[in-house]
Coordinates of C-alpha atoms and ligand atoms in Angstrom, one line a residue:
M1 CA 0.4 0.2 0.0
Q2 CA 1.3 3.6 -0.9
V3 CA 1.2 6.3 2.1
T4 CA 0.8 9.6 0.5
P5 CA 4.1 11.4 3.1
R6 CA 1.8 14.0 5.0
A7 CA 3.0 17.7 4.5
S8 CA 3.9 19.7 6.1
P9 CA 1.3 22.5 7.2
V10 CA 2.9 25.6 5.2
F11 CA 2.6 23.8 2.2
Q12 CA -1.2 23.2 2.5
I13 CA -1.1 27.5 3.7
L14 CA 0.6 28.4 0.3
R15 CA -0.9 25.5 -1.6
V16 CA -4.7 26.2 -0.5
A17 CA -3.6 30.3 -0.5
A18 CA -2.8 30.4 -4.7
G19 CA -5.1 28.2 -5.4
S20 CA -7.6 30.5 -3.7
A21 CA -6.2 33.5 -5.2
L22 CA -6.5 32.4 -8.2
V23 CA -9.9 31.3 -8.6
T24 CA -11.3 33.4 -7.0
G25 CA -9.2 36.3 -8.9
A26 CA -10.9 34.3 -12.4
V27 CA -14.2 34.9 -11.1
Q28 CA -13.8 38.5 -11.1
V29 CA -12.6 38.6 -14.3
L30 CA -15.5 36.2 -15.4
I31 CA -17.6 39.1 -14.2
N32 CA -15.4 42.2 -14.7
A33 CA -15.6 40.8 -18.6
Y34 CA -19.3 40.6 -18.1
L35 CA -20.2 44.3 -17.0
H36 CA -18.0 46.0 -18.7
L37 CA -18.2 44.2 -22.3
V38 CA -22.1 42.7 -22.6
R39 CA -23.6 45.1 -20.1
R40 CA -21.4 47.8 -21.5
D41 CA -21.5 48.8 -17.7
F42 CA -18.7 51.4 -16.0
I43 CA -16.1 48.4 -14.2
W44 CA -13.4 51.4 -12.4
L45 CA -10.6 48.8 -13.0
S46 CA -7.4 48.8 -15.1
R47 CA -7.5 47.8 -19.2
E48 CA -5.3 44.3 -17.7
Y49 CA -7.6 43.5 -14.5
V50 CA -7.1 39.5 -16.5
W51 CA -4.1 39.7 -14.8
M52 CA -3.8 42.2 -11.9
T53 CA -6.9 40.9 -10.7
P54 CA -5.4 37.6 -9.8
L55 CA -2.5 38.7 -9.6
G56 CA -3.9 41.8 -6.6
Y57 CA -5.6 38.3 -4.8
L58 CA -2.1 36.2 -4.9
A59 CA -0.1 39.0 -3.2
L60 CA -3.4 39.9 -0.6
F61 CA -3.7 35.5 0.2
G62 CA -0.4 35.1 0.1
A63 CA 0.6 37.7 2.4
L64 CA -1.9 37.1 4.6
G65 CA -1.0 32.9 4.2
A66 CA 2.9 34.4 5.0
G67 CA 1.8 35.3 8.1
L68 CA -0.6 31.6 8.9
A69 CA 2.6 29.4 8.0
V70 CA 5.0 32.4 10.9
I71 CA 2.2 30.7 13.2
A72 CA 1.9 27.4 12.1
L73 CA 5.8 27.0 12.4
A74 CA 5.7 28.1 15.9
Y75 CA 2.3 26.0 16.3
P76 CA 2.3 23.6 14.1
R77 CA -1.4 22.4 15.5
A78 CA -2.7 25.9 15.9
I79 CA -3.7 25.8 11.6
G80 CA -4.6 22.7 10.3
P81 CA -6.7 22.2 7.4
R82 CA -9.6 23.1 8.7
V83 CA -8.5 26.3 9.8
I84 CA -7.0 27.1 6.6
G85 CA -10.0 26.0 5.0
F86 CA -12.3 27.9 6.3
I87 CA -10.3 30.6 6.5
Y88 CA -10.0 31.4 2.8
G89 CA -13.1 29.5 1.4
T90 CA -14.6 33.2 3.2
L91 CA -12.0 34.9 2.0
G92 CA -12.5 33.8 -1.5
V93 CA -16.3 33.6 -1.4
L94 CA -16.6 37.2 0.4
S95 CA -14.4 38.8 -2.7
L96 CA -16.8 37.7 -4.7
V97 CA -20.0 38.2 -3.2
L98 CA -18.8 41.6 -2.7
L99 CA -19.8 42.9 -6.4
I100 CA -24.0 41.2 -5.9
P101 CA -25.4 44.8 -6.2
G102 CA -27.8 46.1 -2.8
L103 CA -26.5 42.8 -0.9
H104 CA -26.4 44.4 2.9
H105 CA -22.3 43.8 4.1
L106 CA -23.6 41.3 6.7
A107 CA -26.0 39.2 4.3
A108 CA -21.9 39.0 2.5
L109 CA -20.9 37.9 5.7
A110 CA -22.8 35.6 6.9
L111 CA -22.7 33.9 3.1
S112 CA -19.5 33.5 2.9
V113 CA -19.4 32.5 6.9
G114 CA -20.8 29.3 5.5
A115 CA -19.2 28.9 2.3
G116 CA -16.6 28.3 4.3
T117 CA -17.2 26.7 7.5
R118 CA -18.1 23.6 3.5
V119 CA -15.1 24.5 2.3
A120 CA -13.4 24.0 5.4
A121 CA -14.7 20.7 5.5
W122 CA -14.0 19.9 1.8
L123 CA -10.6 20.4 3.1
A124 CA -9.9 18.5 5.3
R125 CA -11.5 15.1 4.3
A126 CA -8.7 15.0 2.4
P127 CA -5.8 18.0 3.2
D128 CA -2.9 16.9 1.0
V129 CA -5.0 16.0 -2.4
R130 CA -7.4 19.1 -2.2
S131 CA -4.6 21.3 -1.0
R132 CA -1.7 20.3 -4.2
M133 CA -5.5 20.1 -6.9
M134 CA -5.8 23.8 -5.3
A135 CA -2.0 24.8 -6.3
R136 CA -2.6 22.7 -9.5
T137 CA -5.7 24.2 -11.1
A138 CA -3.2 28.1 -9.5
V139 CA -0.9 26.7 -12.5
V140 CA -3.7 26.5 -14.9
L141 CA -5.1 29.8 -14.7
A142 CA -2.2 31.8 -13.5
V143 CA -0.7 30.7 -17.7
V144 CA -4.3 30.7 -19.1
L145 CA -4.9 34.0 -17.0
G146 CA -1.1 35.1 -18.0
G147 CA -1.4 34.1 -21.7
V148 CA -4.1 36.4 -22.9
G149 CA -2.8 39.3 -20.4
A150 CA 0.7 39.1 -22.9
S151 CA -1.0 38.5 -25.8
R152 CA -2.7 42.4 -25.0
W153 CA 0.7 43.7 -23.5
A154 CA 1.6 42.3 -27.5
L155 CA -1.3 44.3 -30.0
R156 CA -0.5 47.5 -27.2
A157 CA 2.9 47.3 -28.2
R158 CA 2.1 47.3 -31.3
A159 CA -0.1 50.1 -31.1
D160 CA 2.9 53.1 -32.0
A161 CA 2.1 52.0 -35.9
P162 CA 0.2 55.3 -37.7
A163 CA -2.9 53.7 -37.8
S164 CA -3.4 55.5 -41.8
A165 CA -1.0 54.6 -44.7
A166 CA -2.7 58.8 -45.8
T167 CA 0.0 61.4 -46.0
P168 CA -0.5 65.0 -44.4
S169 CA 1.0 68.0 -45.9
A170 CA 4.4 68.8 -45.5
A171 CA 3.0 72.0 -43.1
A172 CA 0.0 70.0 -41.7
P173 CA 1.2 71.1 -37.6
N174 CA 1.3 68.9 -34.7
V175 CA -1.9 68.9 -32.3
L176 CA -1.6 69.4 -28.5
V177 CA -4.6 69.6 -27.0
I178 CA -3.6 68.8 -22.5
I179 CA -6.6 69.6 -20.3
L180 CA -6.3 70.2 -16.5
D181 CA -9.0 68.5 -15.1
T182 CA -10.7 71.0 -12.6
V183 CA -8.3 74.0 -12.7
R184 CA -10.7 77.0 -13.0
A185 CA -10.4 80.5 -14.4
A186 CA -10.6 82.4 -11.3
S187 CA -7.3 80.5 -10.4
M188 CA -5.1 81.6 -13.0
S189 CA -2.0 83.9 -12.1
F190 CA -2.6 85.0 -16.1
L191 CA -5.7 86.3 -15.8
G192 CA -5.4 88.1 -13.0
Y193 CA -4.9 85.8 -10.3
A194 CA -3.1 87.5 -7.2
R195 CA -1.0 84.2 -6.1
E196 CA 2.0 82.6 -8.7
T197 CA 0.0 79.8 -9.3
T198 CA 1.3 79.8 -13.8
P199 CA 4.2 81.4 -14.3
N200 CA 5.0 78.8 -17.1
L201 CA 1.3 79.0 -18.2
A202 CA 1.7 83.2 -18.6
K203 CA 4.9 82.8 -20.7
L204 CA 2.9 80.0 -23.2
G205 CA -0.1 82.8 -23.3
M206 CA 2.5 85.7 -24.3
E207 CA 3.6 83.9 -27.6
G208 CA 0.5 83.0 -28.2
V209 CA -3.3 83.9 -27.4
V210 CA -4.5 83.3 -24.3
F211 CA -8.5 83.4 -24.2
E212 CA -9.9 85.5 -21.4
S213 CA -13.4 84.0 -21.4
A214 CA -13.4 80.8 -23.0
F215 CA -16.0 78.7 -21.2
A216 CA -16.8 74.4 -21.4
T217 CA -20.2 72.8 -22.1
A218 CA -20.8 71.0 -18.9
P219 CA -19.3 71.4 -15.0
W220 CA -17.8 68.1 -15.5
T221 CA -15.1 65.4 -17.2
L222 CA -17.0 63.2 -19.6
P223 CA -19.5 65.3 -21.3
S224 CA -17.3 68.6 -21.6
H225 CA -14.1 66.5 -23.0
A226 CA -16.4 64.6 -25.8
G227 CA -18.0 68.2 -27.0
M228 CA -14.0 69.0 -27.6
F229 CA -13.3 66.1 -29.3
T230 CA -16.5 65.7 -31.7
G231 CA -18.0 70.3 -31.5
R232 CA -21.2 68.4 -30.0
Y233 CA -23.1 70.1 -26.7
P234 CA -24.3 67.6 -23.9
S235 CA -28.1 66.5 -25.1
Q236 CA -26.4 66.1 -28.7
L237 CA -24.2 63.4 -27.2
S238 CA -24.9 60.0 -25.0
T239 CA -22.3 60.8 -22.3
D240 CA -24.2 60.5 -18.8
W241 CA -22.4 59.9 -15.4
Q242 CA -22.4 56.5 -16.1
E243 CA -22.6 56.1 -20.0
P244 CA -19.9 56.3 -22.0
L245 CA -19.2 58.0 -24.8
D246 CA -20.6 56.2 -28.0
A247 CA -19.7 56.1 -31.4
A248 CA -21.7 57.6 -33.1
A249 CA -20.0 60.7 -33.0
P250 CA -16.6 61.0 -35.6
T251 CA -14.2 62.1 -32.9
L252 CA -10.8 64.5 -33.1
A253 CA -8.5 61.8 -32.5
E254 CA -10.6 59.5 -35.3
V255 CA -10.4 62.2 -38.5
L256 CA -6.5 63.1 -37.8
S257 CA -6.0 59.4 -37.6
R258 CA -7.3 59.1 -41.1
N259 CA -5.6 61.1 -42.2
G260 CA -2.0 60.1 -41.5
Y261 CA -2.1 61.7 -37.5
H262 CA -0.1 59.3 -35.0
T263 CA -2.8 59.5 -32.0
A264 CA -2.5 59.5 -28.7
G265 CA -4.1 59.9 -25.1
F266 CA -2.4 60.1 -22.0
V267 CA -5.0 60.3 -18.9
A268 CA -4.6 60.6 -15.2
N269 CA -8.3 60.6 -14.7
H270 CA -9.1 57.3 -14.7
Y271 CA -12.5 57.4 -13.4
Y272 CA -13.8 59.9 -16.7
T273 CA -11.0 59.7 -19.5
S274 CA -10.2 56.0 -19.2
Y275 CA -10.7 52.6 -21.9
E276 CA -14.2 53.0 -20.0
S277 CA -14.7 57.0 -21.0
G278 CA -15.2 56.1 -25.0
L279 CA -12.5 59.0 -25.1
M280 CA -10.1 56.6 -26.0
R281 CA -11.1 55.8 -29.1
G282 CA -9.4 57.0 -32.4
F283 CA -6.1 57.4 -30.4
R284 CA -3.9 54.9 -31.3
H285 CA -2.1 54.7 -28.2
Y286 CA -3.9 55.4 -24.4
D287 CA -1.9 55.3 -21.0
D288 CA -4.5 55.7 -18.5
Y289 CA -4.4 53.6 -16.0
R290 CA -0.5 53.2 -14.1
I291 CA 0.5 49.6 -14.7
T292 CA 2.6 48.9 -10.2
P293 CA 2.3 47.2 -8.0
R294 CA -0.5 49.8 -6.1
Q295 CA -2.7 49.5 -9.2
V296 CA -2.2 45.8 -9.1
L297 CA -3.4 45.7 -5.3
L298 CA -6.3 48.3 -5.7
S299 CA -7.5 45.4 -8.5
T300 CA -9.4 43.2 -6.0
T301 CA -13.1 43.9 -4.1
L302 CA -11.5 43.3 -1.2
T303 CA -9.3 46.2 -1.1
H304 CA -12.7 48.7 -2.8
T305 CA -13.9 48.4 0.1
R306 CA -15.4 51.6 2.6
L307 CA -13.8 49.4 5.0
F308 CA -9.8 49.1 3.5
W309 CA -9.8 52.7 2.7
A310 CA -10.8 53.6 6.3
V311 CA -8.4 51.8 8.4
L312 CA -5.1 53.1 5.2
H313 CA -6.2 56.7 5.9
T314 CA -7.2 57.1 9.0
D315 CA -4.5 58.5 11.6
G316 CA -4.7 57.1 15.3
V317 CA -5.0 53.6 16.4
L318 CA -8.4 54.4 18.1
P319 CA -9.9 55.9 15.0
R320 CA -8.2 52.6 13.1
L321 CA -9.7 50.5 15.6
K322 CA -13.8 52.7 15.1
A323 CA -13.3 51.7 11.6
L324 CA -12.7 48.5 11.6
A325 CA -15.5 48.1 14.1
R326 CA -17.9 49.3 11.6
M327 CA -17.3 47.2 8.9
D328 CA -18.2 48.4 6.8
L329 CA -17.4 46.3 3.7
G330 CA -19.4 48.8 0.7
L331 CA -17.8 49.5 -2.5
E332 CA -16.2 52.2 -3.1
S333 CA -14.4 51.2 -6.6
M334 CA -15.0 54.2 -8.5
W335 CA -12.4 56.7 -6.3
T336 CA -9.7 53.7 -5.9
S337 CA -6.6 54.0 -8.9
H338 CA -2.9 54.5 -8.4
R339 CA -2.7 58.5 -8.8
K340 CA -0.7 59.2 -11.8
E341 CA 1.1 62.9 -11.0
A342 CA 1.6 65.5 -13.4
P343 CA 5.9 65.1 -14.4
E344 CA 4.5 61.3 -15.1
V345 CA 1.7 62.7 -18.5
T346 CA 4.6 64.7 -18.9
D347 CA 7.1 62.0 -19.3
E348 CA 4.3 59.3 -20.9
F349 CA 3.8 61.8 -23.7
L350 CA 7.5 63.5 -24.0
A351 CA 8.3 59.3 -24.5
W352 CA 6.3 58.7 -27.1
Q353 CA 6.9 61.7 -28.9
A354 CA 10.2 60.5 -29.2
R355 CA 9.6 56.9 -30.1
V356 CA 7.0 58.6 -33.3
S357 CA 8.9 61.5 -34.8
S358 CA 10.9 59.4 -36.7
D359 CA 8.7 58.8 -40.2
G360 CA 8.7 62.3 -40.4
R361 CA 4.3 62.1 -39.8
P362 CA 2.8 64.6 -37.7
F363 CA 1.1 63.7 -34.2
M364 CA -1.5 65.0 -32.3
A365 CA -2.1 64.2 -28.5
F366 CA -4.1 64.6 -26.0
L367 CA -3.0 65.2 -22.0
N368 CA -4.9 65.6 -18.5
Y369 CA -3.3 66.7 -15.6
Y370 CA -5.5 65.5 -12.6
D371 CA -3.5 67.0 -10.2
A372 CA -5.9 70.2 -9.1
H373 CA -9.0 67.3 -8.3
L374 CA -10.0 66.3 -5.1
P375 CA -8.0 64.8 -3.1
Y376 CA -5.9 68.3 -3.3
D377 CA -2.0 66.4 -2.2
P378 CA 0.8 68.4 -4.3
P379 CA 4.0 67.5 -3.3
A380 CA 6.4 69.4 -1.2
P381 CA 7.4 72.2 -2.0
W382 CA 3.7 72.3 -3.9
R383 CA 2.1 71.7 -0.9
T384 CA 2.9 74.3 0.9
K385 CA 3.7 76.9 -1.9
F386 CA 0.4 79.2 -0.4
G387 CA 1.0 78.9 2.6
A388 CA 2.6 77.4 6.0
D389 CA -0.4 75.2 6.4
P390 CA -2.2 75.3 3.5
G391 CA -6.9 74.9 3.6
E392 CA -8.0 73.8 0.0
L393 CA -7.5 76.2 -1.7
E394 CA -3.9 76.5 -1.2
L395 CA -3.4 73.0 -1.2
Y396 CA -5.9 73.7 -4.7
D397 CA -3.7 76.2 -6.2
G398 CA -0.3 74.0 -5.0
A399 CA -1.6 71.1 -7.2
I400 CA -2.5 73.7 -10.0
A401 CA 1.5 74.9 -9.4
F402 CA 2.3 71.5 -9.3
V403 CA 1.0 70.9 -13.0
D404 CA 2.1 74.0 -14.5
D405 CA 5.9 73.1 -13.4
A406 CA 5.6 70.3 -15.2
L407 CA 4.1 71.5 -18.8
G408 CA 7.1 74.6 -18.1
R409 CA 9.4 71.2 -18.1
M410 CA 7.7 69.9 -21.5
F411 CA 7.4 73.3 -23.1
R412 CA 11.1 73.5 -23.2
E413 CA 11.6 70.3 -24.6
L414 CA 9.4 69.8 -27.2
E415 CA 11.2 73.0 -28.5
A416 CA 15.1 71.9 -27.7
R417 CA 13.6 68.9 -29.6
G418 CA 12.7 71.8 -32.5
V419 CA 9.2 70.7 -32.6
L420 CA 7.3 73.4 -30.9
D421 CA 6.5 75.9 -32.9
N422 CA 5.6 73.7 -35.8
T423 CA 3.1 72.0 -33.2
L424 CA -1.2 74.1 -32.1
V425 CA -0.7 73.6 -28.4
I426 CA -3.9 73.4 -27.4
V427 CA -4.0 74.5 -23.0
T428 CA -7.7 74.2 -21.4
S429 CA -9.9 73.0 -18.8
D430 CA -12.4 70.7 -18.7
H431 CA -14.6 72.8 -16.0
G432 CA -14.5 75.2 -12.9
E433 CA -14.0 74.2 -8.9
G434 CA -16.8 75.7 -6.3
F435 CA -15.1 76.8 -3.0
G436 CA -17.8 77.1 -1.2
E437 CA -19.5 80.8 -4.0
H438 CA -23.7 79.6 -3.8
G439 CA -22.8 77.5 -1.4
L440 CA -21.4 75.0 -3.3
H441 CA -17.7 72.7 -2.8
G442 CA -16.7 71.2 -5.5
H443 CA -17.7 70.3 -9.5
G444 CA -21.0 69.0 -11.8
N445 CA -23.8 70.4 -9.7
S446 CA -24.9 73.7 -10.8
L447 CA -23.7 76.1 -14.2
Y448 CA -22.8 79.1 -12.0
L449 CA -18.8 80.2 -13.9
T450 CA -17.3 78.6 -11.5
E451 CA -17.7 75.5 -12.6
L452 CA -18.0 76.5 -16.4
H453 CA -14.9 79.0 -16.7
V454 CA -11.5 77.5 -17.6
P455 CA -8.1 79.1 -18.4
L456 CA -7.7 79.0 -22.7
V457 CA -4.2 78.9 -23.8
I458 CA -3.0 78.7 -27.3
R459 CA 0.2 79.0 -29.0
Y460 CA 1.1 78.5 -32.7
P461 CA 3.0 81.0 -34.3
A462 CA 2.2 80.2 -37.9
R463 CA -1.6 81.5 -37.3
I464 CA -1.6 83.6 -33.9
A465 CA 0.3 86.6 -33.5
A466 CA 2.2 86.4 -29.8
G467 CA 0.8 88.5 -27.5
T468 CA -3.0 88.1 -28.3
R469 CA -5.5 88.2 -25.7
V470 CA -8.9 87.5 -26.7
L471 CA -12.6 89.1 -24.4
A472 CA -14.9 87.8 -26.3
P473 CA -17.2 84.3 -24.6
V474 CA -15.7 80.9 -26.3
T475 CA -16.7 77.7 -26.1
L476 CA -14.7 74.6 -25.8
R477 CA -16.6 73.0 -28.3
D478 CA -15.3 74.9 -30.5
L479 CA -12.6 73.6 -30.1
A480 CA -12.1 70.7 -32.2
A481 CA -12.9 72.7 -35.1
T482 CA -9.8 74.8 -34.4
A483 CA -7.5 71.3 -34.0
L484 CA -9.0 70.8 -37.7
D485 CA -8.4 74.5 -38.9
A486 CA -5.0 74.8 -38.1
A487 CA -4.4 71.1 -39.4
G488 CA -5.5 72.1 -42.8
V489 CA -9.0 69.4 -42.6
A490 CA -11.8 70.9 -43.7
V491 CA -14.6 71.6 -41.1
E492 CA -18.5 72.1 -41.1
G493 CA -20.5 70.0 -43.6
G494 CA -17.2 68.8 -45.1
E495 CA -16.0 65.6 -44.2
T496 CA -15.2 65.0 -41.3
G497 CA -18.4 65.5 -39.7
I498 CA -16.9 67.4 -36.3
P499 CA -18.9 71.2 -36.0
G500 CA -18.5 73.6 -34.8
E501 CA -16.3 77.6 -35.7
S502 CA -12.6 77.4 -35.9
W503 CA -10.7 79.9 -32.5
L504 CA -8.4 80.8 -35.5
A505 CA -11.2 82.8 -37.8
Q506 CA -12.0 84.9 -34.7
L507 CA -8.4 86.4 -34.3
G508 CA -8.4 88.5 -36.8
P509 CA -9.8 92.4 -37.2
D510 CA -13.3 91.3 -38.6
S511 CA -13.8 88.1 -36.5
A512 CA -16.2 85.9 -37.5
R513 CA -18.2 84.2 -34.3
G514 CA -18.2 80.8 -32.7
S515 CA -20.5 78.8 -32.3
D516 CA -23.2 79.5 -28.6
V517 CA -21.9 79.3 -26.2
I518 CA -24.3 76.8 -24.7
S519 CA -23.5 74.7 -21.5
E520 CA -25.8 71.8 -19.7
V521 CA -25.8 69.6 -16.5
S522 CA -27.8 66.7 -15.8
E523 CA -28.3 65.6 -12.1
G524 CA -24.9 63.4 -11.2
I525 CA -25.2 59.8 -8.8
N526 CA -24.1 62.0 -6.3
T527 CA -26.0 64.8 -6.3
E528 CA -27.1 66.5 -3.2
P529 CA -30.6 68.6 -2.1
S530 CA -28.9 71.7 -1.9
H531 CA -27.2 70.6 -5.2
P532 CA -29.0 73.4 -8.0
V533 CA -28.9 70.8 -10.5
S534 CA -31.2 68.3 -8.1
R535 CA -34.0 69.9 -9.4
G536 CA -33.6 68.7 -13.2
P537 CA -31.0 68.8 -16.4
M538 CA -30.4 72.8 -16.2
R539 CA -28.9 74.8 -19.1
S540 CA -27.1 77.5 -19.9
L541 CA -26.1 80.2 -22.8
V542 CA -24.0 83.2 -22.6
V543 CA -24.0 86.2 -24.7
D544 CA -21.9 88.8 -24.6
S545 CA -22.2 90.1 -20.4
T546 CA -24.9 87.8 -19.9
H547 CA -25.3 84.5 -18.5
Y548 CA -28.6 82.5 -18.3
I549 CA -29.4 79.8 -17.0
R550 CA -32.8 77.9 -17.3
N551 CA -32.5 75.5 -14.1
G552 CA -34.8 72.5 -13.8
D553 CA -37.9 73.0 -12.9
G554 CA -38.3 75.9 -16.0
V555 CA -36.8 78.8 -12.9
E556 CA -34.8 81.2 -14.7
E557 CA -31.8 83.1 -14.1
L558 CA -29.9 86.1 -15.2
Y559 CA -26.2 87.8 -14.5
H560 CA -24.4 90.2 -16.2
W561 CA -21.5 88.6 -15.4
R562 CA -18.1 90.9 -16.2
T563 CA -19.6 93.9 -13.6
D564 CA -20.7 91.2 -11.2
P565 CA -19.0 87.9 -11.3
G566 CA -20.1 86.6 -8.9
E567 CA -23.0 85.9 -9.9
S568 CA -25.0 87.1 -7.0
R569 CA -27.6 89.3 -8.8
D570 CA -30.4 87.3 -10.0
A571 CA -31.3 90.2 -13.0
A572 CA -33.5 87.7 -14.6
P573 CA -37.5 89.5 -12.9
A574 CA -36.5 92.7 -14.1
S575 CA -34.8 92.2 -17.7
A576 CA -37.7 90.2 -19.6
A577 CA -37.6 90.7 -23.1
T578 CA -33.4 89.9 -22.9
V579 CA -34.6 86.9 -21.1
A580 CA -36.8 85.7 -23.7
R581 CA -35.0 86.5 -26.3
L582 CA -32.0 84.1 -25.1
R583 CA -34.9 81.5 -24.0
D584 CA -35.5 81.5 -27.5
I585 CA -31.9 81.3 -29.3
L586 CA -30.9 77.6 -26.4
A587 CA -34.4 76.3 -27.7
T588 CA -33.2 76.7 -31.3
V589 CA -29.6 75.2 -31.2
L590 CA -30.7 72.6 -28.9
R591 CA -34.0 71.0 -31.1
Ligands
ZN1 ZN1 -12.7 66.9 -14.6

């Protein structure tokens, strides 16, 4: 009779840890793939979840296993197969049932403990044989998921080649679209702000044009970016709080890509500019989520729970214990990713530009910097640039200065490479930010100008005289039309399918009129009753020095924003004729 030697508990622990990590990871990958590919839901995970999620579980379960192994070495009888099976069975099932929407965390715990008890009994009946079986399963799954991950890598590496063989004209400039997420016009030193936040943008503006009155089409990321890329207002697009941009409207990157441009995006806002947002369409190369050990760890449900974040971000032993005691296992997937800071966005772009520059084709690149978005957390020395004990606004301004510094380095490098002067550089923001004006904080909750007025600086010596300033209101809707104009590709009714009016046409003495300065917003996923948008979808229109707002409940507001920049005196009751005229323009344009 052959006797199988009894494996030490340490081996049993490590085999079960690996097996349960890979099985849990593989099941979550299947669920994610269904949600992402079939249901088209946002899953708030890196595109590399196929290998990142299992590897994340392997790291978590493996670390726990190492701890258990140390205990088992000291007290071999303390950690038997029953304990091992219970711990990993419970954890594995808990990780997956957390994905069930609406399931109370106590119910999730009860389900998982029940499953853990069954796994404990199953493992205890034949611990050696079954732990080996789990180890073999882990190896098979690792090979399969690793293979899928590796093939995705190979595909990504090929993305540097241009999509089209079309040859752009020799004079076609590069197009560099830089979006400073959440950066409001009011915090720009080149627009008169007292703090020195943007010396490099000020220099860029002096070499090109500063639009002093530029307005976003939406007070939040996704529709605003989508509008810049397609030339359309929010209600003309599919985008919403849980809805990505669909393929209905052509994008700037698609058109330039068809015309032989190299195209790439480098984005730090993982929530609304990643591959899931639909904004990636047309870009051959797209860097969104970081590929780091931390991002791997943040690819499991356990590291998306509020419990995990509360323990991680709480200071002091007692508050940590309190957070633990609350056992809040709700998922906060949307806000969990390894943040990409400004210098990294710059470096990613510069490395790509160097790679693709050899064939002489122009490039179109889109950069999104996310440092000035909550939580404002600039590194030293920007953290204390505007105060030794910085409050929210000082941190926000410090973050803007941090981004400006990364931009300065990029412009100097492009100049050194001989690229800058043949590049249409557009720097703007997707929306502003509130710091208590109108009783509002953040963005996406109203159409007051704190959330819509954004910086806009363009440098392109071939078409723009240095030191130009434009006072007239312009809308970011016209960004794509402007880029196509500079690139020499037809707009408005031409073959591009991208509507809008070029800003470049508005610089001359007989300055042409731009598109209507319209903004829209609908109720968000974290709207509070005090937010104006909680009363329904809103629209607004800026004409000259007036700003008309139509609230969801039909109430209208009118502000003379040049003389009342804080929009504190509602002129609607006394201006019936103006209100009626602006109401008609809105109704006509957004028919
Ligand atoms: Zn944004």
